mmCIF file of C-alpha atoms in Angstrom:
data_model
loop_
_atom_site.group_PDB
_atom_site.id
_atom_site.type_symbol
_atom_site.label_atom_id
_atom_site.label_comp_id
_atom_site.label_asym_id
_atom_site.label_seq_id
_atom_site.Cartn_x
_atom_site.Cartn_y
_atom_site.Cartn_z
ATOM 1 C CA LEU A 244 -3.293 27.788 -6.728
ATOM 2 C CA LYS A 245 -4.813 27.620 -3.245
ATOM 3 C CA ASP A 246 -8.469 28.601 -2.983
ATOM 4 C CA GLN A 247 -8.331 31.066 -0.078
ATOM 5 C CA SER A 248 -12.122 31.025 0.195
ATOM 6 C CA ALA A 249 -12.281 27.254 0.540
ATOM 7 C CA LYS A 250 -13.797 25.979 3.778
ATOM 8 C CA ILE A 251 -11.432 24.891 6.547
ATOM 9 C CA TYR A 252 -12.959 21.650 7.787
ATOM 10 C CA ALA A 253 -13.211 20.568 11.399
ATOM 11 C CA PRO A 254 -14.931 17.667 13.172
ATOM 12 C CA PHE A 255 -18.236 18.072 14.968
ATOM 13 C CA GLU A 256 -17.866 19.428 18.488
ATOM 14 C CA GLY A 257 -17.610 16.777 21.166
ATOM 15 C CA ILE A 258 -16.676 13.971 18.743
ATOM 16 C CA ALA A 259 -13.366 12.160 19.185
ATOM 17 C CA GLU A 260 -11.067 13.018 16.305
ATOM 18 C CA ALA A 261 -9.513 10.169 14.377
ATOM 19 C CA ILE A 262 -5.880 9.333 15.113
ATOM 20 C CA PRO A 263 -3.686 11.457 12.781
ATOM 21 C CA LEU A 264 -2.108 9.185 10.162
ATOM 22 C CA ASN A 265 -0.229 10.171 7.022
ATOM 23 C CA SER A 266 1.100 7.728 4.408
ATOM 24 C CA LEU A 267 3.404 10.120 2.513
ATOM 25 C CA PRO A 268 4.565 13.113 4.560
ATOM 26 C CA GLY A 269 5.214 16.217 2.491
ATOM 27 C CA ALA A 270 3.154 15.073 -0.498
ATOM 28 C CA GLU A 271 1.621 17.798 -2.656
ATOM 29 C CA PHE A 272 -1.567 15.807 -3.317
ATOM 30 C CA VAL A 273 -3.828 14.710 -0.446
ATOM 31 C CA MET A 274 -6.656 12.222 0.151
ATOM 32 C CA TYR A 275 -8.327 12.953 3.486
ATOM 33 C CA LEU A 276 -10.313 10.214 5.240
ATOM 34 C CA ASP A 277 -12.894 11.981 7.412
ATOM 35 C CA PHE A 278 -14.434 9.756 10.107
ATOM 36 C CA ASP A 279 -15.598 12.388 12.589
ATOM 37 C CA GLY A 280 -18.552 14.061 10.888
ATOM 38 C CA GLU A 281 -18.928 17.058 8.594
ATOM 39 C CA GLU A 282 -21.260 19.866 7.621
ATOM 40 C CA VAL A 283 -21.276 19.861 3.826
ATOM 41 C CA THR A 284 -22.498 22.864 1.842
ATOM 42 C CA ASP A 285 -20.981 21.972 -1.535
ATOM 43 C CA PRO A 286 -23.714 22.789 -4.104
ATOM 44 C CA ARG A 287 -22.678 19.786 -6.208
ATOM 45 C CA TRP A 288 -24.015 17.553 -3.413
ATOM 46 C CA LEU A 289 -26.826 19.764 -2.136
ATOM 47 C CA PHE A 290 -28.359 19.256 -5.566
ATOM 48 C CA TYR A 291 -28.846 15.576 -4.680
ATOM 49 C CA SER A 292 -29.869 16.055 -1.038
ATOM 50 C CA GLY A 293 -32.336 18.884 -1.680
ATOM 51 C CA GLY A 294 -31.367 20.884 1.403
ATOM 52 C CA ASP A 295 -29.159 23.822 2.392
ATOM 53 C CA VAL A 296 -26.663 21.754 4.346
ATOM 54 C CA ILE A 297 -25.825 18.084 4.856
ATOM 55 C CA ASP A 298 -25.081 17.242 8.488
ATOM 56 C CA ALA A 299 -22.987 14.145 7.857
ATOM 57 C CA GLN A 300 -22.800 12.250 11.147
ATOM 58 C CA PRO A 301 -19.550 10.712 12.427
ATOM 59 C CA HIS A 302 -18.714 7.063 11.964
ATOM 60 C CA PRO A 303 -20.744 5.134 14.568
ATOM 61 C CA ARG A 304 -17.557 3.931 16.259
ATOM 62 C CA ALA A 305 -16.216 7.445 16.842
ATOM 63 C CA GLY A 306 -15.538 7.757 20.554
ATOM 64 C CA ASP A 307 -15.276 3.991 21.144
ATOM 65 C CA ASP A 308 -12.230 2.731 23.025
ATOM 66 C CA ASP A 309 -10.985 0.911 19.908
ATOM 67 C CA PHE A 310 -11.769 3.727 17.455
ATOM 68 C CA ASP A 311 -8.087 4.455 16.794
ATOM 69 C CA LEU A 312 -7.430 0.782 16.023
ATOM 70 C CA PHE A 313 -10.381 0.686 13.640
ATOM 71 C CA VAL A 314 -9.330 3.868 11.831
ATOM 72 C CA THR A 315 -5.735 2.640 11.577
ATOM 73 C CA SER A 316 -6.797 -0.639 9.964
ATOM 74 C CA VAL A 317 -9.015 1.125 7.413
ATOM 75 C CA TRP A 318 -6.284 3.678 6.686
ATOM 76 C CA GLN A 319 -3.634 0.969 6.191
ATOM 77 C CA ARG A 320 -5.811 -0.820 3.648
ATOM 78 C CA VAL A 321 -6.504 2.359 1.662
ATOM 79 C CA ALA A 322 -2.888 3.533 1.875
ATOM 80 C CA GLU A 323 -1.821 0.184 0.374
ATOM 81 C CA ASP A 324 -4.194 0.687 -2.583
ATOM 82 C CA PHE A 325 -2.611 4.064 -3.294
ATOM 83 C CA ALA A 326 0.960 3.194 -2.262
ATOM 84 C CA PRO A 327 2.295 3.253 -5.860
ATOM 85 C CA PHE A 328 1.121 6.841 -6.360
ATOM 86 C CA ASP A 329 2.578 10.181 -5.305
ATOM 87 C CA ILE A 330 -0.392 11.102 -3.107
ATOM 88 C CA THR A 331 -0.762 10.863 0.651
ATOM 89 C CA VAL A 332 -3.652 9.149 2.395
ATOM 90 C CA THR A 333 -4.257 10.913 5.691
ATOM 91 C CA THR A 334 -6.712 11.167 8.574
ATOM 92 C CA ASP A 335 -5.211 14.506 9.656
ATOM 93 C CA VAL A 336 -7.495 17.422 8.723
ATOM 94 C CA ALA A 337 -4.596 19.886 9.085
ATOM 95 C CA ILE A 338 -2.798 18.225 6.174
ATOM 96 C CA TYR A 339 -5.959 18.459 4.081
ATOM 97 C CA ASP A 340 -6.513 22.110 5.001
ATOM 98 C CA ALA A 341 -2.922 22.983 4.031
ATOM 99 C CA ALA A 342 -3.220 21.489 0.543
ATOM 100 C CA ASP A 343 -4.245 23.398 -2.579
ATOM 101 C CA SER A 344 -7.993 23.062 -3.113
ATOM 102 C CA ASP A 345 -7.542 21.432 -6.533
ATOM 103 C CA LYS A 346 -4.991 18.911 -5.219
ATOM 104 C CA ARG A 347 -7.007 17.327 -2.452
ATOM 105 C CA LEU A 348 -9.863 14.848 -2.110
ATOM 106 C CA HIS A 349 -12.238 14.766 0.873
ATOM 107 C CA VAL A 350 -13.643 11.319 1.700
ATOM 108 C CA VAL A 351 -16.631 11.645 4.048
ATOM 109 C CA ILE A 352 -17.250 8.357 5.888
ATOM 110 C CA THR A 353 -20.683 8.550 7.456
ATOM 111 C CA PRO A 354 -24.006 6.780 8.040
ATOM 112 C CA THR A 355 -25.769 9.893 6.651
ATOM 113 C CA LYS A 356 -26.936 8.882 3.162
ATOM 114 C CA ASP A 357 -28.817 12.005 2.055
ATOM 115 C CA VAL A 358 -27.062 12.177 -1.315
ATOM 116 C CA ALA A 359 -27.606 8.496 -2.247
ATOM 117 C CA PRO A 360 -29.950 6.618 0.120
ATOM 118 C CA GLU A 361 -29.609 3.239 -1.636
ATOM 119 C CA ALA A 362 -25.840 3.261 -2.209
ATOM 120 C CA GLY A 363 -22.813 2.056 -0.269
ATOM 121 C CA GLY A 364 -20.927 5.098 -1.494
ATOM 122 C CA VAL A 365 -21.041 7.672 -4.253
ATOM 123 C CA ALA A 366 -18.688 9.966 -6.177
ATOM 124 C CA LEU A 367 -18.703 12.241 -9.205
ATOM 125 C CA LEU A 368 -16.679 10.812 -12.084
ATOM 126 C CA ASN A 369 -13.484 12.754 -12.880
ATOM 127 C CA SER A 370 -14.147 15.237 -10.075
ATOM 128 C CA PHE A 371 -10.556 15.379 -8.835
ATOM 129 C CA ARG A 372 -8.694 18.627 -9.660
ATOM 130 C CA THR A 373 -11.900 20.615 -9.190
ATOM 131 C CA ALA A 374 -12.223 22.744 -6.047
ATOM 132 C CA SER A 375 -12.208 20.529 -2.923
ATOM 133 C CA PRO A 376 -14.164 17.564 -4.336
ATOM 134 C CA ILE A 377 -15.980 15.214 -1.962
ATOM 135 C CA VAL A 378 -16.713 11.495 -2.251
ATOM 136 C CA TRP A 379 -19.026 9.647 0.127
ATOM 137 C CA VAL A 380 -18.657 6.276 1.861
ATOM 138 C CA PHE A 381 -21.617 4.673 3.653
ATOM 139 C CA ASN A 382 -20.261 1.111 4.052
ATOM 140 C CA LEU A 383 -18.969 1.228 7.625
ATOM 141 C CA ALA A 384 -17.482 -2.199 8.500
ATOM 142 C CA GLU A 385 -13.668 -2.169 8.318
ATOM 143 C CA TYR A 386 -13.092 -4.223 5.145
ATOM 144 C CA ASP A 387 -16.135 -2.877 3.291
ATOM 145 C CA CYS A 388 -15.326 0.685 4.335
ATOM 146 C CA ALA A 389 -11.717 0.542 3.099
ATOM 147 C CA THR A 390 -12.664 -1.057 -0.207
ATOM 148 C CA THR A 391 -15.434 1.487 -0.764
ATOM 149 C CA ILE A 392 -13.101 4.411 -0.003
ATOM 150 C CA SER A 393 -10.674 3.290 -2.701
ATOM 151 C CA HIS A 394 -13.559 2.524 -5.084
ATOM 152 C CA GLU A 395 -15.185 5.954 -4.738
ATOM 153 C CA ALA A 396 -11.809 7.725 -4.906
ATOM 154 C CA GLY A 397 -11.216 5.719 -8.085
ATOM 155 C CA HIS A 398 -14.295 7.334 -9.611
ATOM 156 C CA ALA A 399 -12.993 10.799 -8.697
ATOM 157 C CA PHE A 400 -9.729 9.881 -10.450
ATOM 158 C CA GLY A 401 -11.594 8.771 -13.592
ATOM 159 C CA LEU A 402 -12.326 5.050 -13.175
ATOM 160 C CA ARG A 403 -15.559 3.272 -14.080
ATOM 161 C CA HIS A 404 -17.049 0.068 -12.676
ATOM 162 C CA ASP A 405 -15.543 -3.361 -13.276
ATOM 163 C CA GLY A 406 -18.417 -5.744 -13.920
ATOM 164 C CA TYR A 407 -19.350 -8.840 -15.883
ATOM 165 C CA PRO A 408 -22.395 -9.935 -17.884
ATOM 166 C CA GLU A 409 -24.463 -10.778 -14.799
ATOM 167 C CA ASP A 410 -23.812 -7.584 -12.829
ATOM 168 C CA GLU A 411 -22.371 -4.081 -12.973
ATOM 169 C CA TYR A 412 -20.068 -5.020 -10.100
ATOM 170 C CA TYR A 413 -17.758 -8.033 -10.327
ATOM 171 C CA PRO A 414 -17.645 -9.742 -6.888
ATOM 172 C CA GLY A 415 -14.407 -11.598 -7.514
ATOM 173 C CA HIS A 416 -13.370 -15.241 -7.813
ATOM 174 C CA ASN A 417 -11.510 -17.870 -5.798
ATOM 175 C CA SER A 418 -10.967 -20.795 -8.140
ATOM 176 C CA GLY A 419 -7.320 -20.301 -9.167
ATOM 177 C CA TYR A 420 -6.311 -18.386 -6.034
ATOM 178 C CA THR A 421 -8.406 -19.856 -3.236
ATOM 179 C CA PRO A 422 -8.274 -16.915 -0.775
ATOM 180 C CA GLY A 423 -10.007 -14.849 -3.461
ATOM 181 C CA TRP A 424 -9.341 -11.881 -5.743
ATOM 182 C CA ALA A 425 -11.547 -8.966 -6.869
ATOM 183 C CA PRO A 426 -11.115 -5.631 -8.651
ATOM 184 C CA ILE A 427 -11.343 -2.503 -6.503
ATOM 185 C CA MET A 428 -13.803 -1.040 -8.998
ATOM 186 C CA GLY A 429 -16.032 -4.091 -8.565
ATOM 187 C CA ALA A 430 -17.433 -5.197 -5.179
ATOM 188 C CA ALA A 431 -15.038 -7.458 -3.255
ATOM 189 C CA PHE A 432 -17.465 -7.826 -0.335
ATOM 190 C CA ARG A 433 -20.399 -9.135 -2.375
ATOM 191 C CA GLY A 434 -21.521 -12.750 -2.110
ATOM 192 C CA GLY A 435 -19.988 -13.183 1.335
ATOM 193 C CA LEU A 436 -16.539 -13.963 -0.083
ATOM 194 C CA SER A 437 -14.550 -10.972 1.285
ATOM 195 C CA ASP A 438 -11.768 -11.606 -1.209
ATOM 196 C CA GLU A 439 -8.268 -11.661 0.252
ATOM 197 C CA VAL A 440 -6.788 -9.465 -2.473
ATOM 198 C CA ASP A 441 -8.556 -6.562 -4.160
ATOM 199 C CA GLN A 442 -6.490 -4.681 -6.730
ATOM 200 C CA TRP A 443 -6.680 -2.195 -9.540
ATOM 201 C CA SER A 444 -7.578 -3.986 -12.756
ATOM 202 C CA LYS A 445 -7.399 -3.913 -16.525
ATOM 203 C CA GLY A 446 -10.138 -6.488 -17.063
ATOM 204 C CA GLU A 447 -8.134 -9.725 -17.213
ATOM 205 C CA TYR A 448 -10.704 -11.871 -15.408
ATOM 206 C CA GLU A 449 -13.196 -14.058 -17.265
ATOM 207 C CA GLY A 450 -16.229 -12.130 -18.520
ATOM 208 C CA ALA A 451 -14.744 -8.709 -17.753
ATOM 209 C CA ASN A 452 -16.743 -5.889 -19.335
ATOM 210 C CA ASN A 453 -14.167 -3.132 -18.754
ATOM 211 C CA GLN A 454 -10.587 -3.261 -20.009
ATOM 212 C CA GLU A 455 -9.580 0.247 -18.982
ATOM 213 C CA ASP A 456 -6.089 0.444 -17.480
ATOM 214 C CA ASP A 457 -6.783 1.605 -13.916
ATOM 215 C CA LEU A 458 -3.159 2.324 -12.997
ATOM 216 C CA THR A 459 -2.501 4.453 -16.080
ATOM 217 C CA ILE A 460 -5.729 6.415 -15.595
ATOM 218 C CA ILE A 461 -5.028 7.173 -11.925
ATOM 219 C CA ALA A 462 -1.463 8.275 -12.737
ATOM 220 C CA ASN A 463 -2.398 10.339 -15.795
ATOM 221 C CA THR A 464 -1.330 13.972 -16.119
ATOM 222 C CA GLY A 465 -4.910 15.159 -15.601
ATOM 223 C CA ASN A 466 -4.841 13.944 -12.001
ATOM 224 C CA GLY A 467 -1.377 15.386 -11.623
ATOM 225 C CA PHE A 468 0.356 13.163 -9.087
ATOM 226 C CA GLY A 469 1.650 10.171 -11.107
ATOM 227 C CA PHE A 470 3.677 7.287 -9.723
ATOM 228 C CA LYS A 471 6.233 7.485 -6.927
ATOM 229 C CA ASP A 472 9.912 7.407 -7.837
ATOM 230 C CA ASP A 473 11.572 4.004 -7.626
ATOM 231 C CA ASP A 474 13.037 3.431 -4.165
ATOM 232 C CA TYR A 475 15.690 0.817 -5.046
ATOM 233 C CA SER A 476 17.680 -0.118 -8.125
ATOM 234 C CA ASP A 477 16.389 -2.776 -10.513
ATOM 235 C CA THR A 478 19.930 -4.159 -11.009
ATOM 236 C CA ILE A 479 23.004 -4.988 -8.922
ATOM 237 C CA ASN A 480 24.852 -2.076 -10.565
ATOM 238 C CA GLY A 481 22.530 0.661 -9.328
ATOM 239 C CA ASP A 482 21.337 1.572 -12.830
ATOM 240 C CA GLY A 483 18.587 4.136 -13.381
ATOM 241 C CA GLY A 484 19.542 6.505 -10.569
ATOM 242 C CA ALA A 485 18.147 4.400 -7.713
ATOM 243 C CA VAL A 486 20.466 2.810 -5.163
ATOM 244 C CA VAL A 487 21.045 -0.850 -4.400
ATOM 245 C CA GLY A 488 19.398 -1.525 -1.063
ATOM 246 C CA ALA A 489 21.252 -2.472 2.115
ATOM 247 C CA LEU A 490 20.085 -4.898 4.791
ATOM 248 C CA SER A 491 20.473 -3.868 8.428
ATOM 249 C CA PRO A 492 20.459 -5.888 11.678
ATOM 250 C CA ILE A 493 16.922 -6.431 13.005
ATOM 251 C CA GLY A 494 17.581 -9.207 15.513
ATOM 252 C CA VAL A 495 19.918 -12.016 16.490
ATOM 253 C CA ASP A 496 21.388 -13.459 13.280
ATOM 254 C CA LEU A 497 18.759 -11.472 11.333
ATOM 255 C CA ILE A 498 19.057 -8.638 8.836
ATOM 256 C CA GLY A 499 16.214 -6.938 6.998
ATOM 257 C CA ALA A 500 14.776 -4.005 5.100
ATOM 258 C CA SER A 501 11.489 -2.740 3.694
ATOM 259 C CA GLY A 502 10.444 -1.267 0.373
ATOM 260 C CA LEU A 503 7.723 -0.658 -2.177
ATOM 261 C CA ILE A 504 6.921 -2.265 -5.513
ATOM 262 C CA SER A 505 5.348 0.622 -7.432
ATOM 263 C CA ARG A 506 5.097 -0.739 -10.991
ATOM 264 C CA SER A 507 4.693 -4.185 -12.546
ATOM 265 C CA THR A 508 8.162 -3.682 -14.075
ATOM 266 C CA ASP A 509 9.727 -2.685 -10.740
ATOM 267 C CA ILE A 510 12.439 -4.920 -9.246
ATOM 268 C CA ASP A 511 14.131 -3.952 -5.973
ATOM 269 C CA VAL A 512 17.674 -5.257 -5.419
ATOM 270 C CA PHE A 513 19.441 -5.546 -2.038
ATOM 271 C CA ARG A 514 23.053 -6.466 -1.294
ATOM 272 C CA PHE A 515 24.390 -8.400 1.692
ATOM 273 C CA ALA A 516 27.471 -10.312 2.846
ATOM 274 C CA SER A 517 27.354 -13.784 4.344
ATOM 275 C CA THR A 518 29.713 -16.257 5.914
ATOM 276 C CA GLU A 519 29.578 -19.886 4.799
ATOM 277 C CA GLY A 520 26.454 -21.779 5.802
ATOM 278 C CA ASP A 521 22.671 -21.868 5.487
ATOM 279 C CA ILE A 522 20.559 -18.780 4.941
ATOM 280 C CA SER A 523 16.777 -18.429 5.125
ATOM 281 C CA LEU A 524 14.786 -15.617 3.489
ATOM 282 C CA ILE A 525 11.178 -14.483 3.838
ATOM 283 C CA VAL A 526 9.737 -11.452 2.058
ATOM 284 C CA SER A 527 6.244 -10.511 3.188
ATOM 285 C CA PRO A 528 3.706 -7.926 2.036
ATOM 286 C CA LEU A 529 1.522 -5.754 4.237
ATOM 287 C CA ASP A 530 -0.535 -7.336 7.011
ATOM 288 C CA VAL A 531 -2.826 -4.910 8.847
ATOM 289 C CA ASP A 532 -3.255 -7.535 11.599
ATOM 290 C CA SER A 533 -6.734 -6.270 12.392
ATOM 291 C CA SER A 534 -8.297 -7.065 15.751
ATOM 292 C CA ASP A 535 -11.830 -6.695 14.359
ATOM 293 C CA SER A 536 -14.098 -9.701 13.873
ATOM 294 C CA GLN A 537 -16.248 -8.276 11.067
ATOM 295 C CA PRO A 538 -16.365 -10.068 7.690
ATOM 296 C CA GLY A 539 -13.159 -9.377 5.761
ATOM 297 C CA SER A 540 -11.218 -8.004 8.735
ATOM 298 C CA SER A 541 -9.059 -11.131 8.846
ATOM 299 C CA THR A 542 -7.657 -10.406 5.374
ATOM 300 C CA GLN A 543 -4.131 -8.984 5.298
ATOM 301 C CA GLY A 544 -4.995 -5.929 3.211
ATOM 302 C CA ALA A 545 -2.055 -6.487 0.862
ATOM 303 C CA ASN A 546 -2.138 -5.829 -2.871
ATOM 304 C CA LEU A 547 1.317 -7.336 -3.407
ATOM 305 C CA ALA A 548 2.081 -10.989 -4.026
ATOM 306 C CA VAL A 549 5.850 -11.265 -3.609
ATOM 307 C CA GLN A 550 8.441 -12.994 -5.765
ATOM 308 C CA ALA A 551 11.916 -13.025 -4.175
ATOM 309 C CA ASN A 552 15.126 -14.461 -5.652
ATOM 310 C CA LEU A 553 18.712 -14.966 -4.482
ATOM 311 C CA LEU A 554 21.526 -13.825 -6.801
ATOM 312 C CA ASP A 555 25.291 -14.307 -6.651
ATOM 313 C CA SER A 556 27.863 -11.496 -6.733
ATOM 314 C CA ASN A 557 27.525 -11.297 -10.529
ATOM 315 C CA GLY A 558 23.736 -11.083 -10.432
ATOM 316 C CA LEU A 559 23.183 -14.693 -11.562
ATOM 317 C CA LEU A 560 20.210 -16.587 -10.137
ATOM 318 C CA ILE A 561 21.040 -19.022 -7.323
ATOM 319 C CA ALA A 562 17.648 -19.763 -5.794
ATOM 320 C CA THR A 563 14.026 -18.883 -6.554
ATOM 321 C CA GLY A 564 11.530 -18.034 -3.845
ATOM 322 C CA THR A 565 8.323 -20.038 -3.518
ATOM 323 C CA GLU A 566 4.804 -18.913 -2.568
ATOM 324 C CA ASP A 567 4.311 -19.102 1.167
ATOM 325 C CA GLY A 568 2.462 -17.600 4.107
ATOM 326 C CA PRO A 569 -1.099 -18.008 5.385
ATOM 327 C CA VAL A 570 -2.615 -16.647 2.129
ATOM 328 C CA LEU A 571 0.311 -17.425 -0.204
ATOM 329 C CA LEU A 572 1.424 -13.817 -0.674
ATOM 330 C CA ASP A 573 4.887 -14.267 0.927
ATOM 331 C CA SER A 574 7.970 -15.547 -0.899
ATOM 332 C CA THR A 575 10.480 -17.743 0.938
ATOM 333 C CA LEU A 576 13.704 -19.551 0.114
ATOM 334 C CA THR A 577 16.597 -21.342 1.779
ATOM 335 C CA ALA A 578 20.098 -21.886 0.411
ATOM 336 C CA THR A 579 23.563 -23.039 1.433
ATOM 337 C CA VAL A 580 26.139 -20.418 0.463
ATOM 338 C CA SER A 581 29.879 -19.861 0.550
ATOM 339 C CA ALA A 582 31.294 -16.760 2.209
ATOM 340 C CA GLY A 583 30.820 -13.782 -0.103
ATOM 341 C CA ILE A 584 28.577 -11.064 -1.480
ATOM 342 C CA TYR A 585 24.997 -11.839 -2.543
ATOM 343 C CA TYR A 586 21.902 -10.007 -3.727
ATOM 344 C CA ILE A 587 18.167 -10.377 -3.149
ATOM 345 C CA SER A 588 15.692 -9.269 -5.813
ATOM 346 C CA VAL A 589 12.067 -8.503 -4.937
ATOM 347 C CA GLU A 590 9.205 -7.999 -7.417
ATOM 348 C CA GLY A 591 5.463 -8.365 -7.732
ATOM 349 C CA ALA A 592 3.965 -11.587 -9.055
ATOM 350 C CA GLY A 593 0.632 -13.165 -9.841
ATOM 351 C CA ARG A 594 -1.064 -16.084 -8.157
ATOM 352 C CA GLY A 595 -3.128 -18.900 -9.613
ATOM 353 C CA ALA A 596 -2.810 -20.564 -12.998
ATOM 354 C CA ASP A 597 -3.835 -17.468 -14.968
ATOM 355 C CA PRO A 598 -5.507 -14.060 -14.481
ATOM 356 C CA ALA A 599 -8.909 -15.457 -15.393
ATOM 357 C CA SER A 600 -9.003 -17.559 -12.220
ATOM 358 C CA GLY A 601 -6.283 -15.914 -10.088
ATOM 359 C CA PHE A 602 -4.486 -12.643 -10.806
ATOM 360 C CA SER A 603 -1.477 -11.418 -12.765
ATOM 361 C CA ASP A 604 1.392 -9.146 -11.739
ATOM 362 C CA TYR A 605 -0.399 -6.135 -13.316
ATOM 363 C CA ALA A 606 -1.424 -4.537 -10.009
ATOM 364 C CA SER A 607 0.619 -6.746 -7.673
ATOM 365 C CA LEU A 608 2.059 -3.645 -6.055
ATOM 366 C CA GLY A 609 2.626 -2.467 -2.502
ATOM 367 C CA GLU A 610 4.807 -2.519 0.567
ATOM 368 C CA TYR A 611 6.976 -5.431 1.675
ATOM 369 C CA SER A 612 9.452 -6.348 4.411
ATOM 370 C CA ILE A 613 12.539 -8.565 4.192
ATOM 371 C CA GLU A 614 13.819 -10.881 6.912
ATOM 372 C CA LEU A 615 17.036 -12.789 6.212
ATOM 373 C CA ALA A 616 18.546 -15.273 8.668
ATOM 374 C CA LEU A 617 22.331 -15.568 8.293
ATOM 375 C CA PRO A 618 24.683 -18.394 9.322
ATOM 376 C CA LEU A 619 26.347 -16.053 11.839
ATOM 377 C CA PRO A 620 25.516 -12.532 12.962
ATOM 378 C CA PRO A 621 27.478 -9.578 11.529
ATOM 379 C CA LEU A 622 30.825 -9.346 13.321
ATOM 380 C CA ASN A 623 31.985 -6.590 15.644
ATOM 381 C CA VAL A 624 35.693 -7.046 16.375
ATOM 382 C CA THR A 625 36.822 -5.608 19.708
ATOM 383 C CA GLY A 626 39.946 -5.749 21.827
ATOM 384 C CA GLY A 627 43.508 -4.694 21.211
ATOM 385 C CA GLU A 628 44.928 -1.325 20.362
ATOM 386 C CA GLY A 629 47.387 0.002 17.857
ATOM 387 C CA ASP A 630 47.624 1.292 14.324
ATOM 388 C CA TYR A 631 46.675 -1.957 12.589
ATOM 389 C CA LYS A 632 43.250 -2.120 14.198
ATOM 390 C CA HIS A 633 42.428 1.471 13.334
ATOM 391 C CA GLU A 634 43.710 1.170 9.770
ATOM 392 C CA HIS A 635 41.899 -2.129 9.061
ATOM 393 C CA PRO A 636 38.553 -2.044 10.920
ATOM 394 C CA SER A 637 35.912 -4.774 10.656
ATOM 395 C CA VAL A 638 32.570 -3.245 11.567
ATOM 396 C CA GLN A 639 28.987 -4.345 11.902
ATOM 397 C CA GLY A 640 27.217 -4.181 8.551
ATOM 398 C CA ASP A 641 30.445 -4.396 6.502
ATOM 399 C CA VAL A 642 29.542 -5.841 3.062
ATOM 400 C CA THR A 643 33.142 -6.764 2.152
ATOM 401 C CA THR A 644 34.315 -10.272 2.985
ATOM 402 C CA GLN A 645 37.671 -10.053 4.802
ATOM 403 C CA VAL A 646 40.087 -12.428 6.509
ATOM 404 C CA ARG A 647 42.156 -10.953 9.362
ATOM 405 C CA ASN A 648 44.697 -12.373 11.767
ATOM 406 C CA GLY A 649 43.138 -12.019 15.191
ATOM 407 C CA THR A 650 46.506 -11.417 16.868
ATOM 408 C CA ASN A 651 46.763 -8.142 14.982
ATOM 409 C CA TYR A 652 43.738 -7.005 17.016
ATOM 410 C CA GLY A 653 45.077 -8.194 20.326
ATOM 411 C CA ILE A 654 42.735 -11.200 20.417
#
């Protein structure tokens, strides 16, 4: 039910609006990232500020030449955290305004700290599904801002802090996985580490004081939106209603695709045809490729550590991908194959010796892209006329291995 009396929000006059971004067009549930200032009159927050209105100022970079780039990087990081779920992350106020008041979350990103002067952000626990709830983010550097947005939204969705005996907030570790890991409901930016990967958690790290299952809580029926449907089949037979993925030309001798790992049990399978020779595969997770130089901006922003495998036409394992890439989140493999049909499987994996010092596949979820180099590019046969050519075409992207006499095509 839409609250017709709910306020329609708009940025302060004269302030550059954030670039409109939307991670899941058409989604029923909405998380709005508000960078351009807001007048807040919600009594739940006026109680803490002690006034009649909170004039939340815009992000200090609003109006800068690189403001759109900054907002895009923050948005990409947050969208990755919520990629498994059936909720959109948007910077477009029109999408927020169009949503039902009990199916939207307003994230105010501001230097105005009236409601919690000593905090980096604040939210009311389990406030989602009330009328137009607000969470606040006061950490303003790119990496810190994105992590805090997801953290405070986590509170609204029912999550509590991930800490350890020494502190309410676990800062992460980098012993088993050197680039560093931390829980979103901890504080990945503490201690100067700026952990490469921050994920939802179920308390698998050493000394964890909170074993709640973050993913299950976020996706519970009380919040309403759940997980996204699987995008590709888990098997070569297309079982479970999802389709086997197809790889399309993306360059010379290259084919590729993209997808999403939405559950720890999710496996995405893609089919392709190859001629005889060497193939080379790389599957990579998100990389926001930020141009900022603030602490943490150099991290990729990915939650997914990829495991890719090569299967034969019967689904039997031929080659196993190995950890690769600048922060070991990619999966790569090479193989020499005969002409025929093959499959690639993609899934989430852990890194490090164990979850206590690295991380498991529990929340290794997110977007990925595939790039496969073939021995020869897909073939387009041209030349010649006549019935044989039209009755027996060989076309770009054909996944059936065929042998044809070229003279039948006029070659």
